[in-house]
């Protein structure tokens, strides 16, 4: 979703801002723009399309300055065109603003400003905000900082903003309410960004703004205040622990492929120091203070969106099987507006790679208000969900840049397996079974390596099925969510329509779609339901569907029934979802590449969805 970078220093701001925009591309966007202040002049260049195109326009321009702001926009209000791109300026050309989030009361504010005689150029809610700030600045003769604060008091909605004022060229003002902002502190220079990725190559020292906070940068340095009370705050500087390497592709053609291959390492990182092998249990330090309430919970809710929701479904199977506590898995967007049954014995687990997903954040705020204990399973350290939950576990997958989540998903599954182990061992899970699961987790590195060492079979299957317009993914039990995730990966990056179903549900509807053009992917390890899945495979075979199976050993039955087999090493049934997900990620990847799709930045998608 939209990305923000601001630079305040003494160097040429243009390359810093353009480079910053490139680092933000992964979030998903449709237009980009830049504004710099120079000798009392405020210059803006913005256009629909890619950062590369903006860069060319900037090179042909006379844009210059050492203080500036830049933005990648993901359209909400108004189509993605040059006029709606950020930065937005007020009609007098005094104030310029970039904004993430949504101003919900923009239409009332716009009408009121129009009555004052203000004219608008764009369809955006952001232009309303900048005109409002300018109106306070001119009409009420407020300082730039005061005008920003006054305008923000009128606003309903969410924002992460950075603004400049032509008449106060040494001041930059930024504020956060609902959309994250990070302040980077370097020698004589400051950076403001929607996440740390454009900052990391300049400095590791950052301050995360909390809700309702603003930063004022001027020649004396920085001041952080509460927006609404105007109270000065003193905040701790945090050291970023991500590396530049993490946010670069290295020798891989795409971030997604790099991140799929990263999984050999990341899954081990997720487990490091946490598995207790001889006890068949796990130690999750971030939960220690809340362990009593977790162990005595009468029910769990898992709330999340997209891929993280699929991880939650696997979590439900694992927790219910290992610990015999009921688990409800809810889309966060539903949870937040629905009458959920919550009391102080309820534990609500929020799963989120980014830790910033608006619906998931709102869901945990609601759960907290209703008295539940909230647990976060997040990848991004210091993210809003990580900070707002009562306790939690980091997934430690490292920065995930590809919009399609891969390594974060398997890290979430790994955390959920350890969570189920820990809880299970305090409840119903035998030590022996706990040790079996823990051993399989430890052995997973080799299992994954064997999938990644030779991808030729997957590339071949992709080549054979690339012309299909629809795919079906089917699995039972723990592998039903794996089917859902396989289908989601495929549609996200290749734009091939795909659906996931519990294998037995196929005959209740989707079977109508099956003909010789329809590839059907079965996730079919040799577990208790294998025989049942074989019957479902037979049903597809009779209707001439193309059968692809992900399984854990070759067998004559499968040889006879299937068109393509993807064989991964045998592992514990409860760990199989982690192992089976990786070839499905690769299959989606190769299909998308063959279809010439933009794998890392699929159309219309955003990496972190900060609007509801
Ligand atoms: C994953 O491939 C998707 N791009 C998307 O479904 C994502 O999982 C969802 O938006 C939730 O994001 P989060 O994990 O950052 O909360």
Short mmCIF file of N, CA and C in Angstrom, two decimals, residues 5-7 11-12 15-17 19-20 23 184-187 189-191 196-205 240 244:
data_model
loop_
_atom_site.label_atom_id
_atom_site.label_comp_id
_atom_site.label_asym_id
_atom_site.label_seq_id
_atom_site.Cartn_x
_atom_site.Cartn_y
_atom_site.Cartn_z
N UNK A 5 8.42 8.44 2.03
CA UNK A 5 9.80 8.70 2.41
C UNK A 5 10.00 10.23 2.44
N UNK A 6 10.63 10.67 3.50
CA UNK A 6 10.96 12.10 3.60
C UNK A 6 12.43 12.22 3.96
N UNK A 7 13.10 13.22 3.42
CA UNK A 7 14.51 13.44 3.76
C UNK A 7 14.70 14.89 4.19
N UNK A 11 22.32 16.92 2.05
CA UNK A 11 22.73 16.35 0.76
C UNK A 11 21.64 16.56 -0.29
N UNK A 12 21.97 16.20 -1.53
CA UNK A 12 20.97 16.27 -2.60
C UNK A 12 19.84 15.27 -2.28
N UNK A 15 18.29 11.88 -5.26
CA UNK A 15 18.61 10.44 -5.35
C UNK A 15 18.20 9.68 -4.09
N UNK A 16 18.25 10.33 -2.96
CA UNK A 16 17.85 9.65 -1.71
C UNK A 16 16.36 9.31 -1.76
N UNK A 17 15.58 10.27 -2.23
CA UNK A 17 14.13 10.04 -2.28
C UNK A 17 13.76 9.02 -3.35
N UNK A 19 15.63 6.62 -4.57
CA UNK A 19 16.06 5.32 -4.08
C UNK A 19 15.09 4.81 -3.00
N UNK A 20 14.67 5.72 -2.14
CA UNK A 20 13.70 5.37 -1.10
C UNK A 20 12.41 4.85 -1.72
N UNK A 23 12.78 1.35 -2.82
CA UNK A 23 12.70 0.41 -1.69
C UNK A 23 11.25 0.18 -1.25
N UNK A 184 14.09 8.16 11.10
CA UNK A 184 15.48 7.68 11.10
C UNK A 184 16.41 8.83 11.47
N UNK A 185 17.37 8.54 12.35
CA UNK A 185 18.27 9.60 12.81
C UNK A 185 19.68 9.29 12.35
N UNK A 186 20.22 10.18 11.52
CA UNK A 186 21.59 9.97 11.06
C UNK A 186 22.37 11.25 11.39
N UNK A 187 23.66 11.27 11.05
CA UNK A 187 24.47 12.45 11.36
C UNK A 187 23.97 13.66 10.58
N UNK A 189 21.15 14.42 9.55
CA UNK A 189 20.06 14.19 8.60
C UNK A 189 18.96 13.36 9.26
N UNK A 190 17.75 13.55 8.77
CA UNK A 190 16.60 12.81 9.29
C UNK A 190 15.82 12.19 8.13
N UNK A 191 15.23 11.07 8.41
CA UNK A 191 14.41 10.36 7.41
C UNK A 191 13.07 10.06 8.04
N UNK A 196 10.79 0.74 7.64
CA UNK A 196 12.24 0.96 7.76
C UNK A 196 13.02 0.70 6.47
N UNK A 197 12.39 0.07 5.45
CA UNK A 197 13.18 -0.36 4.29
C UNK A 197 13.91 0.77 3.56
N UNK A 198 13.33 1.98 3.41
CA UNK A 198 14.12 3.02 2.73
C UNK A 198 15.12 3.71 3.65
N UNK A 199 15.10 3.38 4.92
CA UNK A 199 15.97 4.06 5.89
C UNK A 199 17.25 3.28 6.15
N UNK A 200 17.14 1.94 6.09
CA UNK A 200 18.19 1.06 6.59
C UNK A 200 19.58 1.35 6.01
N UNK A 201 19.63 1.77 4.72
CA UNK A 201 20.97 2.01 4.16
C UNK A 201 21.57 3.33 4.63
N UNK A 202 20.80 4.16 5.34
CA UNK A 202 21.32 5.43 5.82
C UNK A 202 21.62 5.39 7.32
N UNK A 203 20.77 4.72 8.05
CA UNK A 203 20.97 4.66 9.50
C UNK A 203 20.21 3.48 10.11
N UNK A 204 20.71 3.03 11.25
CA UNK A 204 19.99 1.97 11.99
C UNK A 204 19.25 2.53 13.19
N UNK A 205 19.48 3.81 13.45
CA UNK A 205 18.84 4.42 14.62
C UNK A 205 17.49 5.00 14.26
N UNK A 240 17.68 -0.75 14.45
CA UNK A 240 17.09 -1.69 13.49
C UNK A 240 17.96 -2.92 13.40
N UNK A 244 20.71 -4.91 5.02
CA UNK A 244 20.44 -4.44 3.66
C UNK A 244 20.26 -5.64 2.72
#
